[in-house]
Coordinates of C-alpha atoms in Angstrom, one line a residue:
X78 CA 5.6 34.6 -12.6
X79 CA 5.0 38.1 -13.8
X80 CA 4.6 37.4 -17.5
X81 CA 2.8 40.2 -19.2
X82 CA -0.4 39.2 -21.0
X83 CA 0.2 38.2 -24.6
X84 CA -1.2 40.3 -27.4
X85 CA -4.0 39.0 -29.6
X86 CA -1.4 38.6 -32.4
X87 CA 0.9 36.5 -30.1
X88 CA -2.0 34.3 -29.1
X89 CA -3.0 33.7 -32.8
X90 CA 0.7 32.9 -33.6
X91 CA 0.9 30.3 -30.8
X92 CA -2.5 28.8 -31.8
X93 CA -1.3 28.4 -35.4
X94 CA 2.0 26.8 -34.2
X95 CA 0.0 24.5 -32.0
X96 CA -2.1 23.4 -35.0
X97 CA 1.0 22.8 -37.0
X98 CA 2.3 20.7 -34.1
X99 CA -0.9 18.6 -34.0
X100 CA -0.8 18.0 -37.7
X101 CA 2.9 17.0 -37.6
X102 CA 2.4 14.3 -34.9
X103 CA -0.6 12.5 -36.4
X104 CA 1.8 9.8 -37.8
X105 CA 3.5 9.2 -34.5
X106 CA 1.8 6.3 -32.7
X107 CA 4.2 5.1 -30.0
X108 CA 2.4 2.1 -28.4
X109 CA 0.9 0.7 -31.6
X110 CA 4.4 0.8 -33.3
X111 CA 6.0 -1.2 -30.5
X112 CA 3.0 -3.5 -29.8
X113 CA 3.2 -7.3 -30.2
X114 CA 0.6 -9.3 -32.1
X115 CA -2.0 -10.9 -29.7
X116 CA -1.7 -14.2 -31.6
X117 CA 2.1 -14.3 -30.8
X118 CA 1.4 -13.6 -27.1
X119 CA -1.2 -16.4 -26.9
X120 CA 1.2 -18.8 -28.6
X121 CA 4.1 -17.9 -26.3
X122 CA 2.1 -17.9 -23.1
X123 CA 1.0 -21.5 -23.9
X124 CA 4.6 -22.5 -24.5
X125 CA 5.9 -20.8 -21.3
X126 CA 3.1 -22.4 -19.3
X127 CA 4.6 -25.8 -20.4
X128 CA 8.1 -24.7 -19.5
X129 CA 9.3 -24.2 -23.1
X130 CA 11.3 -21.0 -22.8
X131 CA 12.5 -19.5 -26.1
X132 CA 12.9 -15.9 -27.0
X133 CA 9.8 -14.7 -29.0
X134 CA 10.4 -13.8 -32.6
X135 CA 9.0 -10.3 -33.0
X136 CA 9.0 -8.1 -36.1
X137 CA 8.2 -4.5 -36.3
X138 CA 7.2 -2.1 -39.1
X139 CA 9.7 0.7 -38.9
X140 CA 8.0 4.1 -39.9
X141 CA 9.7 6.7 -42.0
X142 CA 9.3 9.9 -39.9
X143 CA 12.0 12.1 -41.4
X144 CA 9.6 14.7 -42.7
X145 CA 7.8 14.7 -39.4
X146 CA 11.1 15.3 -37.5
X147 CA 12.0 18.1 -39.9
X148 CA 8.6 19.8 -39.3
X149 CA 8.9 19.4 -35.5
X150 CA 12.4 20.9 -35.6
X151 CA 11.0 23.9 -37.5
X152 CA 8.3 24.3 -34.9
X153 CA 10.9 24.2 -32.1
X154 CA 12.8 26.9 -33.9
X155 CA 9.7 29.0 -34.4
X156 CA 8.8 28.7 -30.8
X157 CA 12.2 29.8 -29.4
X158 CA 14.8 27.4 -30.7
X159 CA 17.6 26.7 -28.3
X160 CA 17.5 30.0 -26.4
X161 CA 15.1 29.6 -23.5
X162 CA 16.0 33.0 -22.1
X163 CA 13.0 35.3 -21.7
X164 CA 10.9 32.9 -23.7
X165 CA 7.1 33.3 -23.3
X166 CA 5.5 30.4 -21.4
X167 CA 3.3 29.5 -24.4
X168 CA 6.4 29.4 -26.7
X169 CA 8.2 27.3 -24.1
X170 CA 5.3 24.9 -23.9
X171 CA 5.3 24.5 -27.7
X172 CA 9.1 24.1 -27.9
X173 CA 9.2 21.5 -25.2
X174 CA 6.3 19.6 -26.6
X175 CA 7.6 19.6 -30.2
X176 CA 11.0 18.5 -28.8
X177 CA 9.5 15.5 -27.0
X178 CA 7.6 14.4 -30.1
X179 CA 10.8 14.7 -32.2
X180 CA 12.6 12.4 -29.7
X181 CA 9.7 10.0 -29.9
X182 CA 9.9 10.0 -33.7
X183 CA 13.6 9.2 -33.5
X184 CA 12.8 6.3 -31.1
X185 CA 10.2 4.8 -33.4
X186 CA 12.5 5.0 -36.4
X187 CA 14.9 2.7 -34.5
X188 CA 12.2 0.2 -33.5
X189 CA 13.5 -3.4 -33.2
X190 CA 17.0 -2.2 -32.3
X191 CA 18.8 -1.3 -29.1
X192 CA 18.8 2.3 -30.3
X193 CA 15.3 2.6 -28.9
X194 CA 16.7 2.6 -25.4
X195 CA 18.4 6.0 -25.3
X196 CA 15.4 8.1 -26.6
X197 CA 13.0 6.1 -24.4
X198 CA 15.1 7.0 -21.4
X199 CA 15.2 10.6 -22.5
X200 CA 11.4 10.6 -22.5
X201 CA 10.6 8.4 -19.5
X202 CA 13.7 8.4 -17.3
X203 CA 15.9 5.6 -15.8
X204 CA 15.2 3.5 -12.8
X205 CA 18.2 4.9 -11.0
X206 CA 17.1 8.6 -11.5
X207 CA 16.8 10.4 -8.2
X208 CA 13.4 11.3 -6.8
X209 CA 12.9 15.1 -6.6
X210 CA 13.4 16.3 -3.1
X211 CA 15.1 13.0 -2.1
X212 CA 18.5 11.4 -2.1
X213 CA 16.9 8.0 -3.0
X214 CA 16.1 6.8 -6.6
X215 CA 13.1 5.5 -8.3
X216 CA 14.7 2.0 -8.1
X217 CA 15.1 2.4 -4.4
X218 CA 11.4 3.2 -4.0
X219 CA 10.5 0.3 -6.2
X220 CA 12.6 -2.2 -4.1
X221 CA 11.1 -0.7 -0.9
X222 CA 7.5 -1.4 -2.1
X223 CA 8.3 -4.9 -3.3
X224 CA 10.0 -5.7 0.0
X225 CA 7.1 -4.2 2.0
X226 CA 4.5 -6.1 -0.1
X227 CA 6.4 -9.3 0.6
X228 CA 6.6 -8.6 4.3
X229 CA 2.9 -8.0 4.4
X230 CA 2.1 -11.1 2.5
X231 CA 0.5 -9.2 -0.3
X232 CA 1.1 -11.9 -2.9
X233 CA 0.0 -10.9 -6.4
X234 CA -2.2 -14.0 -6.6
X235 CA -4.4 -12.2 -4.1
X236 CA -5.6 -10.1 -7.1
X237 CA -7.5 -13.2 -8.3
X238 CA -9.7 -13.3 -5.2
X239 CA -13.3 -12.4 -5.3
X240 CA -15.8 -12.9 -8.0
X241 CA -14.2 -12.5 -11.5
X242 CA -15.9 -10.0 -13.8
X243 CA -16.0 -10.9 -17.5
X244 CA -14.9 -8.1 -19.8
X245 CA -18.3 -7.7 -21.4
X246 CA -19.9 -7.4 -17.9
X247 CA -17.4 -4.8 -16.9
X248 CA -17.9 -2.9 -20.1
X249 CA -21.6 -2.5 -19.4
X250 CA -21.0 -1.5 -15.8
X251 CA -18.3 1.1 -16.6
X252 CA -20.3 2.5 -19.5
X253 CA -23.3 3.2 -17.2
X254 CA -21.1 4.9 -14.6
X255 CA -19.5 7.1 -17.2
X256 CA -22.8 8.0 -18.8
X257 CA -24.0 9.2 -15.5
X258 CA -20.8 11.3 -14.9
X259 CA -20.0 12.8 -18.3
X260 CA -23.3 12.5 -20.1
X261 CA -24.7 9.7 -22.2
X262 CA -22.5 8.5 -25.0
X263 CA -19.6 11.0 -24.3
X264 CA -17.2 8.0 -23.6
X265 CA -17.9 4.6 -25.2
X266 CA -16.4 1.5 -23.6
X267 CA -15.3 -1.4 -25.9
X268 CA -13.7 -4.8 -25.6
X269 CA -10.6 -5.2 -27.7
X270 CA -9.1 -8.7 -28.0
X271 CA -5.8 -7.2 -29.5
X272 CA -5.1 -5.0 -26.5
X273 CA -1.9 -5.9 -24.5
X274 CA -2.7 -3.8 -21.4
X275 CA -5.8 -4.6 -19.3
X276 CA -7.3 -1.2 -20.3
X277 CA -6.4 1.9 -22.3
X278 CA -8.2 5.2 -22.5
X279 CA -8.6 8.0 -25.0
X280 CA -10.8 11.1 -24.9
X281 CA -14.0 9.3 -26.0
X282 CA -13.1 5.6 -25.9
X283 CA -12.0 3.2 -23.2
X284 CA -10.8 -0.3 -24.3
X285 CA -10.8 -3.4 -22.2
X286 CA -8.6 -6.4 -23.0
X287 CA -10.8 -9.2 -24.4
X288 CA -10.7 -12.7 -23.0
X289 CA -9.8 -11.4 -19.6
X290 CA -11.7 -11.5 -16.3
X291 CA -11.4 -8.5 -14.0
X292 CA -11.6 -8.0 -10.3
X293 CA -13.5 -5.4 -8.2
X294 CA -10.2 -3.7 -7.7
X295 CA -9.7 -3.6 -11.5
X296 CA -13.0 -1.9 -11.8
X297 CA -12.1 0.8 -9.2
X298 CA -8.7 1.3 -10.8
X299 CA -10.1 1.5 -14.3
X300 CA -12.5 4.3 -13.2
X301 CA -10.0 6.2 -11.1
X302 CA -7.0 5.8 -13.5
X303 CA -8.3 5.6 -17.0
X304 CA -11.7 7.3 -16.9
X305 CA -11.3 10.1 -14.3
X306 CA -7.8 11.1 -15.3
X307 CA -6.8 10.0 -18.8
X308 CA -10.2 10.4 -20.5
X309 CA -11.2 13.4 -18.2
X310 CA -8.1 15.4 -19.0
X311 CA -8.4 14.6 -22.7
X312 CA -12.0 15.9 -22.7
X313 CA -11.1 19.0 -20.8
X314 CA -8.2 19.5 -23.3
X315 CA -10.6 19.3 -26.2
X316 CA -12.5 22.4 -24.8
X317 CA -9.3 24.6 -24.9
X318 CA -9.7 27.3 -27.4
X319 CA -6.0 28.2 -27.6
X320 CA -3.9 25.0 -27.3
X321 CA -5.7 22.1 -28.9
X322 CA -2.7 20.0 -28.2
X323 CA -3.8 19.9 -24.6
X324 CA -6.2 17.1 -25.6
X325 CA -3.3 14.8 -26.6
X326 CA -0.7 13.1 -24.3
X327 CA 2.7 14.3 -25.6
X328 CA 5.7 12.2 -24.5
X329 CA 6.8 15.0 -22.1
X330 CA 3.6 14.8 -20.1
X331 CA 3.5 11.1 -19.8
X332 CA 5.1 11.0 -16.3
X333 CA 2.7 13.6 -15.0
X334 CA -0.3 11.9 -16.6
X335 CA 0.5 8.4 -15.3
X336 CA 1.7 9.7 -11.9
X337 CA -1.6 11.7 -11.6
X338 CA -3.6 8.6 -12.6
X339 CA -1.9 6.4 -9.9
X340 CA -2.2 9.2 -7.4
X341 CA -6.0 9.2 -8.2
X342 CA -6.1 5.5 -7.4
X343 CA -4.4 6.3 -4.0
X344 CA -6.8 9.2 -3.2
X345 CA -9.9 7.3 -4.2
X346 CA -9.0 4.1 -2.3
X347 CA -8.6 2.2 -5.5
X348 CA -5.0 1.0 -5.0
X349 CA -3.7 -1.8 -2.9
X350 CA -0.2 -3.0 -1.9
X351 CA -0.3 -5.6 -4.6
X352 CA -0.8 -2.9 -7.3
X353 CA 2.1 -1.0 -5.9
X354 CA 4.2 -4.1 -6.0
X355 CA 3.2 -4.8 -9.6
X356 CA 4.2 -1.3 -10.6
X357 CA 7.5 -1.6 -8.7
X358 CA 8.4 -4.9 -10.1
X359 CA 8.3 -3.5 -13.6
X360 CA 10.9 -0.8 -12.6
X361 CA 13.2 -3.5 -11.2
X362 CA 12.7 -5.4 -14.4
X363 CA 13.7 -2.4 -16.6
X364 CA 16.9 -2.1 -14.5
X365 CA 17.5 -5.8 -15.0
X366 CA 17.1 -5.6 -18.8
X367 CA 19.3 -2.5 -19.0
X368 CA 22.0 -4.5 -17.1
X369 CA 21.8 -7.4 -19.5
X370 CA 18.9 -9.7 -18.5
X371 CA 17.1 -11.2 -21.5
X372 CA 13.4 -11.7 -22.0
X373 CA 13.2 -15.1 -20.5
X374 CA 15.2 -14.1 -17.4
X375 CA 12.9 -11.1 -16.8
X376 CA 9.8 -13.4 -17.3
X377 CA 11.2 -15.8 -14.7
X378 CA 11.8 -12.9 -12.3
X379 CA 8.1 -11.9 -12.5
X380 CA 7.1 -15.5 -12.2
X381 CA 9.3 -16.0 -9.1
X382 CA 7.6 -12.9 -7.6
X383 CA 4.2 -14.6 -7.7
X384 CA 2.7 -13.5 -11.0
X385 CA 0.8 -16.0 -13.2
X386 CA 2.2 -17.2 -16.5
X387 CA 0.2 -14.8 -18.5
X388 CA 0.8 -11.8 -16.2
X389 CA 4.6 -12.6 -16.1
X390 CA 4.7 -12.7 -19.9
X391 CA 2.8 -9.5 -20.3
X392 CA 4.9 -7.8 -17.7
X393 CA 8.1 -8.9 -19.4
X394 CA 6.7 -7.9 -22.8
X395 CA 6.1 -4.3 -21.5
X396 CA 9.8 -4.0 -20.7
X397 CA 10.9 -5.3 -24.1
X398 CA 8.5 -3.5 -26.4
X399 CA 10.3 -2.3 -29.5
X400 CA 13.8 -3.6 -28.4
X401 CA 15.9 -6.7 -28.9
X402 CA 15.1 -9.5 -26.4
X403 CA 18.7 -10.6 -25.7
X404 CA 19.3 -8.1 -22.9
X405 CA 21.0 -4.8 -22.6
X406 CA 18.0 -2.8 -24.0
X407 CA 14.6 -1.7 -22.6
X408 CA 11.5 0.3 -23.3
X409 CA 11.5 2.6 -20.3
X410 CA 7.9 3.8 -20.2
X411 CA 6.9 1.9 -17.1
X412 CA 9.5 3.8 -15.2
X413 CA 7.1 6.8 -15.0
X414 CA 4.3 5.1 -13.0
X415 CA 6.1 5.2 -9.7
X416 CA 8.4 8.2 -10.3
X417 CA 5.3 10.1 -11.5
X418 CA 3.3 9.1 -8.5
X419 CA 6.0 10.2 -6.1
X420 CA 6.5 13.5 -7.9
X421 CA 2.8 14.3 -8.2
X422 CA 2.2 13.4 -4.5
X423 CA 5.0 15.9 -3.6
X424 CA 3.5 18.5 -5.9
X425 CA 0.1 18.2 -4.2
X426 CA 1.7 18.5 -0.8
X427 CA 3.7 21.6 -1.9
X428 CA 0.6 23.2 -3.4
X429 CA -1.3 22.7 -0.2
X430 CA 1.6 24.2 1.8
X431 CA 1.6 27.2 -0.5
X432 CA -2.2 27.5 -0.3
X433 CA -2.3 27.0 -4.1
X434 CA -5.2 24.6 -4.5
X435 CA -6.0 26.4 -7.8
X436 CA -2.8 24.8 -9.3
X437 CA -4.2 21.4 -8.5
X438 CA -7.5 22.1 -10.2
X439 CA -5.7 23.4 -13.3
X440 CA -3.7 20.2 -13.5
X441 CA -6.9 18.6 -14.9
X442 CA -7.5 21.3 -17.6
X443 CA -5.8 19.2 -20.2
X444 CA -2.7 17.0 -20.8
X445 CA -0.3 19.1 -18.8
X446 CA 3.1 18.5 -17.1
X447 CA 3.6 19.9 -13.6
X448 CA 5.9 22.5 -15.0
X449 CA 3.1 23.7 -17.3
X450 CA 0.6 24.3 -14.5
X451 CA 3.0 26.8 -12.9
X452 CA 4.5 28.4 -16.1
X453 CA 1.1 28.8 -17.8
X454 CA -0.6 30.4 -14.8
X455 CA -0.8 33.8 -16.4
X456 CA -2.9 32.3 -19.2
X457 CA -5.2 30.6 -16.8
X458 CA -5.6 34.0 -15.1
X459 CA -6.3 35.8 -18.3
X460 CA -8.8 33.1 -19.5
X461 CA -6.8 32.2 -22.6
X462 CA -6.6 28.7 -21.0
X463 CA -9.8 27.5 -19.5
X464 CA -10.2 25.8 -16.1
X465 CA -11.4 22.2 -16.2
X466 CA -15.0 21.4 -17.1
X467 CA -14.8 18.1 -15.2
X468 CA -12.9 17.2 -12.0
X469 CA -12.5 13.6 -10.7
X470 CA -14.9 12.8 -7.8
X471 CA -12.1 12.9 -5.2
X472 CA -11.1 16.4 -6.4
X473 CA -14.6 17.8 -6.1
X474 CA -14.4 17.6 -2.3
X475 CA -11.4 19.9 -1.7
X476 CA -11.9 19.9 2.1
X477 CA -11.5 16.1 2.2
X478 CA -8.4 16.3 -0.1
X479 CA -6.9 19.0 2.0
X480 CA -7.4 16.9 5.1
X481 CA -5.6 13.9 3.6
X482 CA -2.7 16.0 2.3
X483 CA -2.4 18.0 5.5
X484 CA -2.2 14.8 7.5
X485 CA 0.5 13.3 5.2
X486 CA 2.4 16.6 5.2
X487 CA 2.7 16.5 9.0
X488 CA 3.1 12.7 9.4
X489 CA 6.0 12.7 7.0
X490 CA 8.0 14.7 9.5
X491 CA 7.9 11.7 12.0
X492 CA 11.0 9.7 11.5
X493 CA 9.9 6.1 11.9
X494 CA 13.4 4.8 12.7
X495 CA 13.3 6.9 15.9
X496 CA 10.0 5.5 17.1
X497 CA 9.9 2.8 19.8
X498 CA 6.9 0.4 20.0
X499 CA 6.4 1.1 23.7
X500 CA 6.0 4.8 23.0
X501 CA 2.9 4.0 21.0
X502 CA 1.2 2.1 23.8
X503 CA -1.3 4.3 25.6
X504 CA -3.9 3.6 28.2
X505 CA -3.8 1.1 31.1

C-alpha cells in the first residue's frame, strides 16, 4: 500500500477521535451483560446431575446505550462515514472499530430477546460461513474435528487424567511464570468464583474460575492463550502513542484475537485433539440452537458427546448467553475460535510465502485484526505505530516458526485421498 505519510495534524485528529472512541465504549461490557449468576449455574448443575431437566430462568439487566450509539455513529461519520473510497487507513481503522462497537451496543440493548442473534452473527459470523480460501464452511471443519476426535478415541473425559491442580495452586504457579516473563507484578493472577469460563484475561489481570481443578494441559493453554496472546497484546497496545484503543479488544478483532490465541496453543504444543473437539462441538451447538434446539437439547448433545454434567451445562450456557432458551436464537461468539484459528493459520502461511515475517510480528503490537496489520503498515514503517515490546515465546524463535510453517505449506499440497498405504512403506 502506497499511502503517503500522514501529517502531524492528521495524526493528532485521529488520536483525538480514538480517545473519543475509548470514552464512548466504556459503558459497553459484552460478556458481563450476558453472563449468568454463578449461584444459578450451581443450582441447575445439581438438578441436571439428577436428571431434572428444566429450562433455566435467567434475567438480564438491559442497558440504555442510546447516547453511546449516537456518539459512535458520529465518530464513524467523522472518520469517513459510508464512503470508504480513498479513506486513510487510520480513518478506516477508526470507522470499522466504531461500527463494530455500535453493533455490539445494539446487541446488548436487546439482551434477553432473540434480537441478540442477528448482531451477534454480524460480529462473530455463522457456523455455515465459508472458510477463506476454501469451499468448506466453519461448520464443516467443526464436524471434521469432532469426527476425527471420535475416531482417535480422544474422549473429553481424558481431560480429567493426571494430577488435578487446584485453582489456588495454579494461580501461584502462573503468577511466578508471568513475573519472570513480563516483570514482577505486571500481571496479577486471581481466583474468581463468579467466572463462567475457566479463565479470562485482561491487560494486567488473569482470572481463574474458583472451585475448579485444572489439568497440566489447562496450565499450558492458559499461558499460551490467555497470557501470551490476550494479556500480551493488551500490554503492547497500552504502549501505543497514537491509537490507545489498540489496548482493548473491539468486537471486530475478536475473531483474530481468539484465532491467534488458539493458533498459539497449536504452535506451543499446548493443544490436543480433545481441545479441538471441545471448540468444534460449540460450533455445532450454535448451529443446532439457530435451527431450533432448546437449551436442554443442546445440553444433552454435549453430554452425549462425553462431557461431564458441569461442562455440558457450561458449554450449553455459552451458546445461549443473552438469548431466549427455547431455541431459534444463539450468542455466536464461540463461532470465532475455529474460524479464527483457520484464518490466522492461513495468514501465517501466506506471510511466510510472501517473505513478510514482519507482518506476523506486528500482529502482536496490540488488539489488531488481520486486515489492520496490512492496511496500517505505513504507520508501522513511519513509527507512528510501535512494534511489539513483547512477543510470545514461540514467536521469539522465528527460524523454528518458519520451519513449522514451511513444512505445513508444502505438506498441504499432498492430497491424502490419493495416497495409498503401500506407497508409504519403505525399507525391506
